[in-house]
PDB file of C-alpha atoms in Angstrom:
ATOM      1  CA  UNK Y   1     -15.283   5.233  18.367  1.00 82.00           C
ATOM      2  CA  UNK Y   2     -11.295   4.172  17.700  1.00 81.00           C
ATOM      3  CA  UNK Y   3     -11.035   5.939  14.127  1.00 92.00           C
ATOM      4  CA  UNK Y   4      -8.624   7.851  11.827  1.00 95.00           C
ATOM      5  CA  UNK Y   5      -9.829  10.954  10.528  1.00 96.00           C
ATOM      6  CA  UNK Y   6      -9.023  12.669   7.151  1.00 97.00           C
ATOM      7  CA  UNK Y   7      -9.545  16.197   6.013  1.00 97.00           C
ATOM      8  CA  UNK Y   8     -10.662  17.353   3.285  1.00 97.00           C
ATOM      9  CA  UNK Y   9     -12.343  13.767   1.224  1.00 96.00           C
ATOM     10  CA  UNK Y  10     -12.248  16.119  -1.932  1.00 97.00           C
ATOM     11  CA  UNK Y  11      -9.853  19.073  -2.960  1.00 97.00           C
ATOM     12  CA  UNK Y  12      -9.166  20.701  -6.233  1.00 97.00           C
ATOM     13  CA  UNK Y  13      -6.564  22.967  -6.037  1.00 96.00           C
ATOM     14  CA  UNK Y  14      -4.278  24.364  -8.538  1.00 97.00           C
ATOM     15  CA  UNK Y  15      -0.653  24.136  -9.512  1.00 97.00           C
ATOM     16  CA  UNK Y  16       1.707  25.225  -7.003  1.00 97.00           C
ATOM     17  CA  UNK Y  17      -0.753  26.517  -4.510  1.00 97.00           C
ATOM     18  CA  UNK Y  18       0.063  25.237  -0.975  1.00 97.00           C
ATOM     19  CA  UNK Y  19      -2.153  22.766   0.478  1.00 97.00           C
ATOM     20  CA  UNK Y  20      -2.213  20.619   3.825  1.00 98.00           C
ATOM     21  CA  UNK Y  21      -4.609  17.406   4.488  1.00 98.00           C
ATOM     22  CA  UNK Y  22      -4.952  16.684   8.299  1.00 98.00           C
ATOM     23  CA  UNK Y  23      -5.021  13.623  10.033  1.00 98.00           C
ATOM     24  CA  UNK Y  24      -5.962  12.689  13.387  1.00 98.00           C
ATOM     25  CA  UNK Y  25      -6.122   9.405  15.022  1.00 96.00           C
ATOM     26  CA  UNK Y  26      -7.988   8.841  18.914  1.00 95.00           C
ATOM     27  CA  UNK Y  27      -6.172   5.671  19.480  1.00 91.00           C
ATOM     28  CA  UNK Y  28      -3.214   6.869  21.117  1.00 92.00           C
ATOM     29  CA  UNK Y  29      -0.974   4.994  18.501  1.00 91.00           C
ATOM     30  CA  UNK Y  30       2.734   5.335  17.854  1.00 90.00           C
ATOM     31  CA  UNK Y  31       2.833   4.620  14.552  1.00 90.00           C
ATOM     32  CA  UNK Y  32       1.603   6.793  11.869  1.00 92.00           C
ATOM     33  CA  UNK Y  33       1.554   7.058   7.297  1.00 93.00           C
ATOM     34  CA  UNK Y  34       0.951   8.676   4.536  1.00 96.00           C
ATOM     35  CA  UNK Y  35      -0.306   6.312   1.236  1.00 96.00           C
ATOM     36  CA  UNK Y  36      -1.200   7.503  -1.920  1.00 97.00           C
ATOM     37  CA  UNK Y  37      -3.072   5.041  -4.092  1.00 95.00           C
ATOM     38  CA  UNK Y  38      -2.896   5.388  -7.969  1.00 94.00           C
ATOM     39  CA  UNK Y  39      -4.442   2.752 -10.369  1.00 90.00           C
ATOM     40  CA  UNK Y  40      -2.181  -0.527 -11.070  1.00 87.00           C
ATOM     41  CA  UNK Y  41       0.471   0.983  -8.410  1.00 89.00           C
ATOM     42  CA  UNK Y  42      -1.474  -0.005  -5.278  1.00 89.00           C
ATOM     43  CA  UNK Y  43      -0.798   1.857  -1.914  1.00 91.00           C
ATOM     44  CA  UNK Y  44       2.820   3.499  -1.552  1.00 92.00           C
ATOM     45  CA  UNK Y  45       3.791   4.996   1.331  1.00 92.00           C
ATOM     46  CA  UNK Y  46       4.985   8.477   1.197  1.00 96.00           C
ATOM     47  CA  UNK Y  47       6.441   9.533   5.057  1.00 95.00           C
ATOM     48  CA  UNK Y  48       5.546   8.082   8.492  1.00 92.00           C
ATOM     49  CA  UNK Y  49       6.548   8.661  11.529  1.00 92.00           C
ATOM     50  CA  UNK Y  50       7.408   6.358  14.737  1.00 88.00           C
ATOM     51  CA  UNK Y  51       6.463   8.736  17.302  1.00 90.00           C
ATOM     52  CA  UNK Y  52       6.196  12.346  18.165  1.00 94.00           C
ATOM     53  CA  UNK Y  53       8.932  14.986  16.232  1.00 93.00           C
ATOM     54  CA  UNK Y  54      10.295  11.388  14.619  1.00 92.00           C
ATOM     55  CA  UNK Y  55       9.209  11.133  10.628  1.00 94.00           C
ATOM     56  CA  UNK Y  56      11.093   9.174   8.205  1.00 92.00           C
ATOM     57  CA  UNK Y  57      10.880   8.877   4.146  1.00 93.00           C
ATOM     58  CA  UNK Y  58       8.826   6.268   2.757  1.00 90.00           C
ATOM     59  CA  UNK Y  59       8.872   5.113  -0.977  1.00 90.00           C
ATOM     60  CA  UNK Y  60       7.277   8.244  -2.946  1.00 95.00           C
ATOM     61  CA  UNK Y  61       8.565  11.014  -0.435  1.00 97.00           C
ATOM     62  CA  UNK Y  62       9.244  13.901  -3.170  1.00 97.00           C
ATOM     63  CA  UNK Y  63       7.244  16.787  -2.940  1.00 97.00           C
ATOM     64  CA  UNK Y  64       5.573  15.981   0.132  1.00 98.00           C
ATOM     65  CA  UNK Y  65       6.484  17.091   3.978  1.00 98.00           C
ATOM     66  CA  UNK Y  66       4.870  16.133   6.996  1.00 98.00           C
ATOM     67  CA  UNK Y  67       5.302  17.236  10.831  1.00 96.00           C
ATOM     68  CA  UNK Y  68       4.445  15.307  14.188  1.00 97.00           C
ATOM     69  CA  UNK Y  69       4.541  17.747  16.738  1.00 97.00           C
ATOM     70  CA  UNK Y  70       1.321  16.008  18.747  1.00 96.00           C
ATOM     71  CA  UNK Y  71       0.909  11.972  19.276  1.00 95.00           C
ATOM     72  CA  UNK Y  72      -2.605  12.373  17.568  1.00 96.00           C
ATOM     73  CA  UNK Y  73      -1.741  14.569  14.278  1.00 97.00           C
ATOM     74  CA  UNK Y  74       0.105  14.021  11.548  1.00 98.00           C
ATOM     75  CA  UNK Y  75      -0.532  16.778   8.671  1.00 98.00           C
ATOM     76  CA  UNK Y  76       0.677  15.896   5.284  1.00 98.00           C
ATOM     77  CA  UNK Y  77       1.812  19.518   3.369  1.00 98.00           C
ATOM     78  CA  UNK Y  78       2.401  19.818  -0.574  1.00 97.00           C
ATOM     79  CA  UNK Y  79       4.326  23.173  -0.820  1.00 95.00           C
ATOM     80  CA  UNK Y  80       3.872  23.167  -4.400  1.00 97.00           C
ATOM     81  CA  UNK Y  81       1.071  20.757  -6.063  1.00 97.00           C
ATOM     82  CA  UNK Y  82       1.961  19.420  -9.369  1.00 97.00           C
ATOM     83  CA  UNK Y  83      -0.681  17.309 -11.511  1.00 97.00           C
ATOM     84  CA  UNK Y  84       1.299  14.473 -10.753  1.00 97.00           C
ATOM     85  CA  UNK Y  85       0.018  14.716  -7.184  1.00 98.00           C
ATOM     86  CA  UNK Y  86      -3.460  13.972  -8.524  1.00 98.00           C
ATOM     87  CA  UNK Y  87      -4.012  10.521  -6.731  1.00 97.00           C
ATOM     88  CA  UNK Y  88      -5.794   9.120  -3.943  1.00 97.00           C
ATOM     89  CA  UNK Y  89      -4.243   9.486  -0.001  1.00 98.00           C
ATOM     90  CA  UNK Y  90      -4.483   8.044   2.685  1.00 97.00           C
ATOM     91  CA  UNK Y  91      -3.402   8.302   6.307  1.00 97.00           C
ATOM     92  CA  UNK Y  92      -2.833   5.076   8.613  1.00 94.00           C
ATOM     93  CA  UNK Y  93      -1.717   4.350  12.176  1.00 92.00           C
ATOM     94  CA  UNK Y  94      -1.005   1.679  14.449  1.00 88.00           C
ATOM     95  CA  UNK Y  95      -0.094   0.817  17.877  1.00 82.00           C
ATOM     96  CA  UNK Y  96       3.808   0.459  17.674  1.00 69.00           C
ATOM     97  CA  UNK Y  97       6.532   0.237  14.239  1.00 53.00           C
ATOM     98  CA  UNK Y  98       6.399  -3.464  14.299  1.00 54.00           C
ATOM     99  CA  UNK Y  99       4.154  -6.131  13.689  1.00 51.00           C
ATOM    100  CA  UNK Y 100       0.910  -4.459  14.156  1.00 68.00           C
ATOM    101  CA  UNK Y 101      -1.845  -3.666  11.854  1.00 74.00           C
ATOM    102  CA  UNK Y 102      -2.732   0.016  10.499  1.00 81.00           C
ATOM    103  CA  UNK Y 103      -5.913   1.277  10.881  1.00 90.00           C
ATOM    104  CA  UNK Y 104      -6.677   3.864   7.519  1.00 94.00           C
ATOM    105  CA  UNK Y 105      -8.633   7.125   7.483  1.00 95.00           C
ATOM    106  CA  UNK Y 106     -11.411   7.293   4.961  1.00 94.00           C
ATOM    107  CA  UNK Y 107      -9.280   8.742   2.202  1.00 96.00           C
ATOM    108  CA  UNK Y 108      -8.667  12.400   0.531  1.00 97.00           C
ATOM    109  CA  UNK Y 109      -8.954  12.811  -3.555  1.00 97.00           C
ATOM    110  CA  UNK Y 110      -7.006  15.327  -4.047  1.00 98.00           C
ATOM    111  CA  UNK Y 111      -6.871  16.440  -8.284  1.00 98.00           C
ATOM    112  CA  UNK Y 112      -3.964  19.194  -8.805  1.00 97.00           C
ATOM    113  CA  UNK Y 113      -5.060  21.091 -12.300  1.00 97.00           C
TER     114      UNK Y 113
ATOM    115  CA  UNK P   1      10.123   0.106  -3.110  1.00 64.00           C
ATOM    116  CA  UNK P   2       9.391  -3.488  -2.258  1.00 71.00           C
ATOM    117  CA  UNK P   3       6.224  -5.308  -3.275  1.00 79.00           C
ATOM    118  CA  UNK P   4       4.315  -8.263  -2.803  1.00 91.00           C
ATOM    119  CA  UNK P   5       3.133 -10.521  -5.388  1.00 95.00           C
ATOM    120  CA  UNK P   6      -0.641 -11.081  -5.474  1.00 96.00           C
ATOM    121  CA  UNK P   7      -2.798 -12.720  -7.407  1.00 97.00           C
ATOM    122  CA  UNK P   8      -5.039 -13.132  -8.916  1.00 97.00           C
ATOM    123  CA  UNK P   9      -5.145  -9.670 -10.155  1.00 95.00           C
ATOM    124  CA  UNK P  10      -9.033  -9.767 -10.679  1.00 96.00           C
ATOM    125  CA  UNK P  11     -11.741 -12.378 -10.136  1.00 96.00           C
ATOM    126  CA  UNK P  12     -15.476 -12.595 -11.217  1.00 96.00           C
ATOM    127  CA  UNK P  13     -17.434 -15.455  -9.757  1.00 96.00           C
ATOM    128  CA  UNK P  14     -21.163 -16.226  -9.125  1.00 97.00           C
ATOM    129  CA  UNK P  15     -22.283 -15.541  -5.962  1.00 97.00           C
ATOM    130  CA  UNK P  16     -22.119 -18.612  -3.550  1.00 97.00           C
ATOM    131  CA  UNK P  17     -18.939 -19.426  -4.973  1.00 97.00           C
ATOM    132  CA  UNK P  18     -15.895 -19.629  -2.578  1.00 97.00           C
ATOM    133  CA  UNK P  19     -13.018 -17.825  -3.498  1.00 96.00           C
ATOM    134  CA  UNK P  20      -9.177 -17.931  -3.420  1.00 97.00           C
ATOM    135  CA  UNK P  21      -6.154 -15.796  -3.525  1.00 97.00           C
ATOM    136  CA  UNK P  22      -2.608 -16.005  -2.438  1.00 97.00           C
ATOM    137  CA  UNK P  23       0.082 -13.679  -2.134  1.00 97.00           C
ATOM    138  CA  UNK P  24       4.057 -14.072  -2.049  1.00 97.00           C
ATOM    139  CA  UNK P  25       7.147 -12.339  -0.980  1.00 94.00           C
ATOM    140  CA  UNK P  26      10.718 -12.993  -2.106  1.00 92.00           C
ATOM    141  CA  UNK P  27      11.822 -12.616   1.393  1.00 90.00           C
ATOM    142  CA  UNK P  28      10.909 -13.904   4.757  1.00 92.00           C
ATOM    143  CA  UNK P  29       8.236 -11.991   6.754  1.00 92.00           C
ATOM    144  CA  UNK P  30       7.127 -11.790  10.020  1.00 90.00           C
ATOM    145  CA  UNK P  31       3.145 -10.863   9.806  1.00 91.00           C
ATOM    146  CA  UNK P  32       0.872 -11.053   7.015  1.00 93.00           C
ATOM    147  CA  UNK P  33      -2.471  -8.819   7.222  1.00 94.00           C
ATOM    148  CA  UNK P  34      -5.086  -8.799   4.819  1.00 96.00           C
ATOM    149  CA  UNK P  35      -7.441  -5.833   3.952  1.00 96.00           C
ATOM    150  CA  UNK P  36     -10.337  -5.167   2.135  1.00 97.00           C
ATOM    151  CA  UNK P  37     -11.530  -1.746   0.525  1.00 96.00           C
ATOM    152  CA  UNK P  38     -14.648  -0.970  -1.144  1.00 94.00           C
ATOM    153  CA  UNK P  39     -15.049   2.292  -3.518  1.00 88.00           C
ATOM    154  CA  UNK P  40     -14.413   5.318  -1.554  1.00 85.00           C
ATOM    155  CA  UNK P  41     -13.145   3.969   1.162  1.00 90.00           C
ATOM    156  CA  UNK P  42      -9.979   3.135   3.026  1.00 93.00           C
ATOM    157  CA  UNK P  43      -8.568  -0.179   3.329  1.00 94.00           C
ATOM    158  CA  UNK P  44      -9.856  -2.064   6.452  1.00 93.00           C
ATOM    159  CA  UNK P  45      -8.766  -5.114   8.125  1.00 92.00           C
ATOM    160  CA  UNK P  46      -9.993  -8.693   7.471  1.00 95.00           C
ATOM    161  CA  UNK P  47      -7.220 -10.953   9.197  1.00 94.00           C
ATOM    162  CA  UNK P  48      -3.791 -10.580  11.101  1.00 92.00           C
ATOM    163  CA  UNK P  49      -1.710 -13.379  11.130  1.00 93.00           C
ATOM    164  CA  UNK P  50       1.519 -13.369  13.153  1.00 90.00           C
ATOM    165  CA  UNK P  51       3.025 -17.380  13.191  1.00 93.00           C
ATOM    166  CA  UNK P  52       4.034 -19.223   9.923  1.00 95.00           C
ATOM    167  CA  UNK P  53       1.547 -21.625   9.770  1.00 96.00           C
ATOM    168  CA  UNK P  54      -1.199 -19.915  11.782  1.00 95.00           C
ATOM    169  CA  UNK P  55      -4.500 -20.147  10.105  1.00 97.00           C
ATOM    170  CA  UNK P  56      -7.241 -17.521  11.160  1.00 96.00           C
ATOM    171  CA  UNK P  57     -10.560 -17.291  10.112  1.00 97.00           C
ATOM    172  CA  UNK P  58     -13.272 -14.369  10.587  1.00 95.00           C
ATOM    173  CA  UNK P  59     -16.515 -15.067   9.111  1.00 96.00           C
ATOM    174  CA  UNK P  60     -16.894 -16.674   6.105  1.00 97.00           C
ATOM    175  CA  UNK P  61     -13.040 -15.592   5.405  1.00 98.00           C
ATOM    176  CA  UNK P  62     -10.004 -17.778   6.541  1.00 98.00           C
ATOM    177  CA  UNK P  63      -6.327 -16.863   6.046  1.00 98.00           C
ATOM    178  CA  UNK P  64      -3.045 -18.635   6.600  1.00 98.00           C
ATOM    179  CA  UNK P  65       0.768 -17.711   6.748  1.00 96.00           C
ATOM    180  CA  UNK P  66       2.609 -20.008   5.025  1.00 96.00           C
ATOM    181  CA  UNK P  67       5.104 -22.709   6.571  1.00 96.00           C
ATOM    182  CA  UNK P  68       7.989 -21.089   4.176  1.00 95.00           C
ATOM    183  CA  UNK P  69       6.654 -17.506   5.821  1.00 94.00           C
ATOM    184  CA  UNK P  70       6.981 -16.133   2.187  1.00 95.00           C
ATOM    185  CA  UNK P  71       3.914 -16.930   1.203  1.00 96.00           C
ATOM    186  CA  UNK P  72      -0.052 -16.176   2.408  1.00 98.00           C
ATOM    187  CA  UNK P  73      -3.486 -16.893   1.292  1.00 98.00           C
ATOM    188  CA  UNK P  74      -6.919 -16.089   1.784  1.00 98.00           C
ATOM    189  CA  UNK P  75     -10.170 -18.163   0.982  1.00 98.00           C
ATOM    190  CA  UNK P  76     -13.691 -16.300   0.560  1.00 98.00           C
ATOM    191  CA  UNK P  77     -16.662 -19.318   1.410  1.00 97.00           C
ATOM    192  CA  UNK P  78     -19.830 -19.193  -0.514  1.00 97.00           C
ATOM    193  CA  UNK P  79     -19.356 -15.607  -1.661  1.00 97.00           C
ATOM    194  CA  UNK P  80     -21.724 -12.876  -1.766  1.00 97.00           C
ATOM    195  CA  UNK P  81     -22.688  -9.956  -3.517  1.00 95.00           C
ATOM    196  CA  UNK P  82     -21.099  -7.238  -0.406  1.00 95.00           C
ATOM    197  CA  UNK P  83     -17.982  -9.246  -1.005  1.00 97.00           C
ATOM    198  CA  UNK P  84     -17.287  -7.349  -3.644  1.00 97.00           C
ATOM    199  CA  UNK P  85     -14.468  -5.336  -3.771  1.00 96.00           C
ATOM    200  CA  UNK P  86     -10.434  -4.790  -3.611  1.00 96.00           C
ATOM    201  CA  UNK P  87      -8.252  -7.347  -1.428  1.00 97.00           C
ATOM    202  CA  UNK P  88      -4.820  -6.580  -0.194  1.00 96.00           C
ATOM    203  CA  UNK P  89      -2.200  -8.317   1.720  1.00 96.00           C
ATOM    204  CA  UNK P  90       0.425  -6.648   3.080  1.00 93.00           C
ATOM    205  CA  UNK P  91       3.339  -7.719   5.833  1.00 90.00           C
ATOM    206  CA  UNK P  92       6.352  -6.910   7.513  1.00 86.00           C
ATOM    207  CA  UNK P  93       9.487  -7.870   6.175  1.00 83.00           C
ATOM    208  CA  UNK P  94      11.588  -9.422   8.668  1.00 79.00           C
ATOM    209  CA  UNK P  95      14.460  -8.184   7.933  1.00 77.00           C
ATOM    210  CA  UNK P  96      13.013  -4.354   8.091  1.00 71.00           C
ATOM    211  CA  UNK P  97      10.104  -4.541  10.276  1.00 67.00           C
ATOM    212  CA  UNK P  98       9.725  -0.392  10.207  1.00 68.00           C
ATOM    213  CA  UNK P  99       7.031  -0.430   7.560  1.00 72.00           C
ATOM    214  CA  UNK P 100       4.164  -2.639   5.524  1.00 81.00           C
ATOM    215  CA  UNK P 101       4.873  -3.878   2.201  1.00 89.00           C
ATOM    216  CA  UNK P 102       2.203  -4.231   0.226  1.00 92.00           C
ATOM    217  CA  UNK P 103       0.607  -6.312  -2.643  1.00 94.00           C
ATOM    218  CA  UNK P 104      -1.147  -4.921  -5.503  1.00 94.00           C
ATOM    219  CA  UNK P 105      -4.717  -5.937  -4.794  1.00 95.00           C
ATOM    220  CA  UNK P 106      -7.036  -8.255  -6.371  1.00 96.00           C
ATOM    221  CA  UNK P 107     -10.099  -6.647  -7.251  1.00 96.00           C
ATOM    222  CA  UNK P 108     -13.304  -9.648  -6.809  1.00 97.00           C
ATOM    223  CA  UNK P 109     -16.549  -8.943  -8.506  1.00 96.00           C
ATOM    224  CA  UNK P 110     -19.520 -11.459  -7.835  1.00 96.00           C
ATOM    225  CA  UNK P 111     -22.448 -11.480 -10.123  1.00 93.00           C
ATOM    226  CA  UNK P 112     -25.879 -12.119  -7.712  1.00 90.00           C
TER     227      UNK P 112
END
């Protein structure tokens, strides 16, 4: 089954302790993002990448890193979690940069205290 | 960053009622794709549209990219109660296709 897989769904962690959510797609796609979704502010992307070893910045980038060393992974890292991490995130991919739809993973809550 | 202008930004309606909503851009796009996400779950895909003009249906749902390609809406027939839920559009601008801009949702609540 073509899906986008997230992990953890839940994680409390506290301030300033390093944390990484995986994501893994099986679809072979280029394309891959990072969303986080916060009430009233809708989805805003926070890095993606084009293809393998290429990420760029998206619209909420600080305090975030991500790596694509492998086609199918694309881990989003939080050196140091702040409470205004606390949100919703979600990872996407699609077949190529352009014109094609994104396919999201089921979603991480992630609450920084 | 760049957003699209959605609305309505929440709708209750009885259930067999259809159901519209539109969304607009202040620059030309290219695609226009409309989601769907229920509580706890990601955003999944109703309709793709990739021609101003093109209208696309997939169920009970139908979806057009407007002539002007700044503007899209989708229509909901006789609505039921798994309808429910948050609607997004989102598209590429055509003048930076490299990412999805998105709308802020309208959330649609049907009474049974």
């Amino acid at each position: 089954e073509a899906q986008v897989t997230q992990n953890p769904r839940y994680l409390i962690t506290v301030t300033g302790k390093k944390l990484t959510v995986t994501c893994s797609q099986n679809m072979n796609h280029e394309y891959m993002s990072w969303y986080r979704q916060d009430p009233g502010l809708g989805l805003r992307q926070i890095y993606y990448s084009m293809n393998v070893e290429v990420t760029d910045k998206g619209d909420v980038p600080e305090g975030y890193k991500v790596s694509r060393k492998e086609k199918r992974n694309f881990p989003l890292i939080l050196e140091s979690p702040s409470p205004n991490q606390t949100s919703l995130y979600f990872c996407a991919s699609s077949l190529g940069g352009s014109y094609t739809e994104a396919f999201f993973g089921q979603g991480t809550r992630l609450t920084v205290v | 960053g760049q957003q699209l202008n959605q609305s309505p930004q929440s709708m209750f309606i009885q259930e067999g009622e259809d159901v519209s909503m539109n969304c607009t851009s202040s620059s030309i796009f290219n695609t226009w794709l409309w989601y769907k996400q229920e509580p706890g779950e990601g955003p999944v895909l109703l309709i793709a549209l990739y021609k101003a003009g093109e209208l696309t249906s997939n169920g009970r749902l139908t979806a057009q990219f407007g002539i002007t390609r700044k503007d899209s809406f989708l229509n909901i027939s006789a609505s039921i109660p798994s309808d429910v839920g948050i609607y997004f559009c989102a598209g590429h601008d055509a003048g930076n296709n490299r990412k999805l801009i998105w709308g802020l949702g309208t959330s649609l609540g049907v009474n049974p």
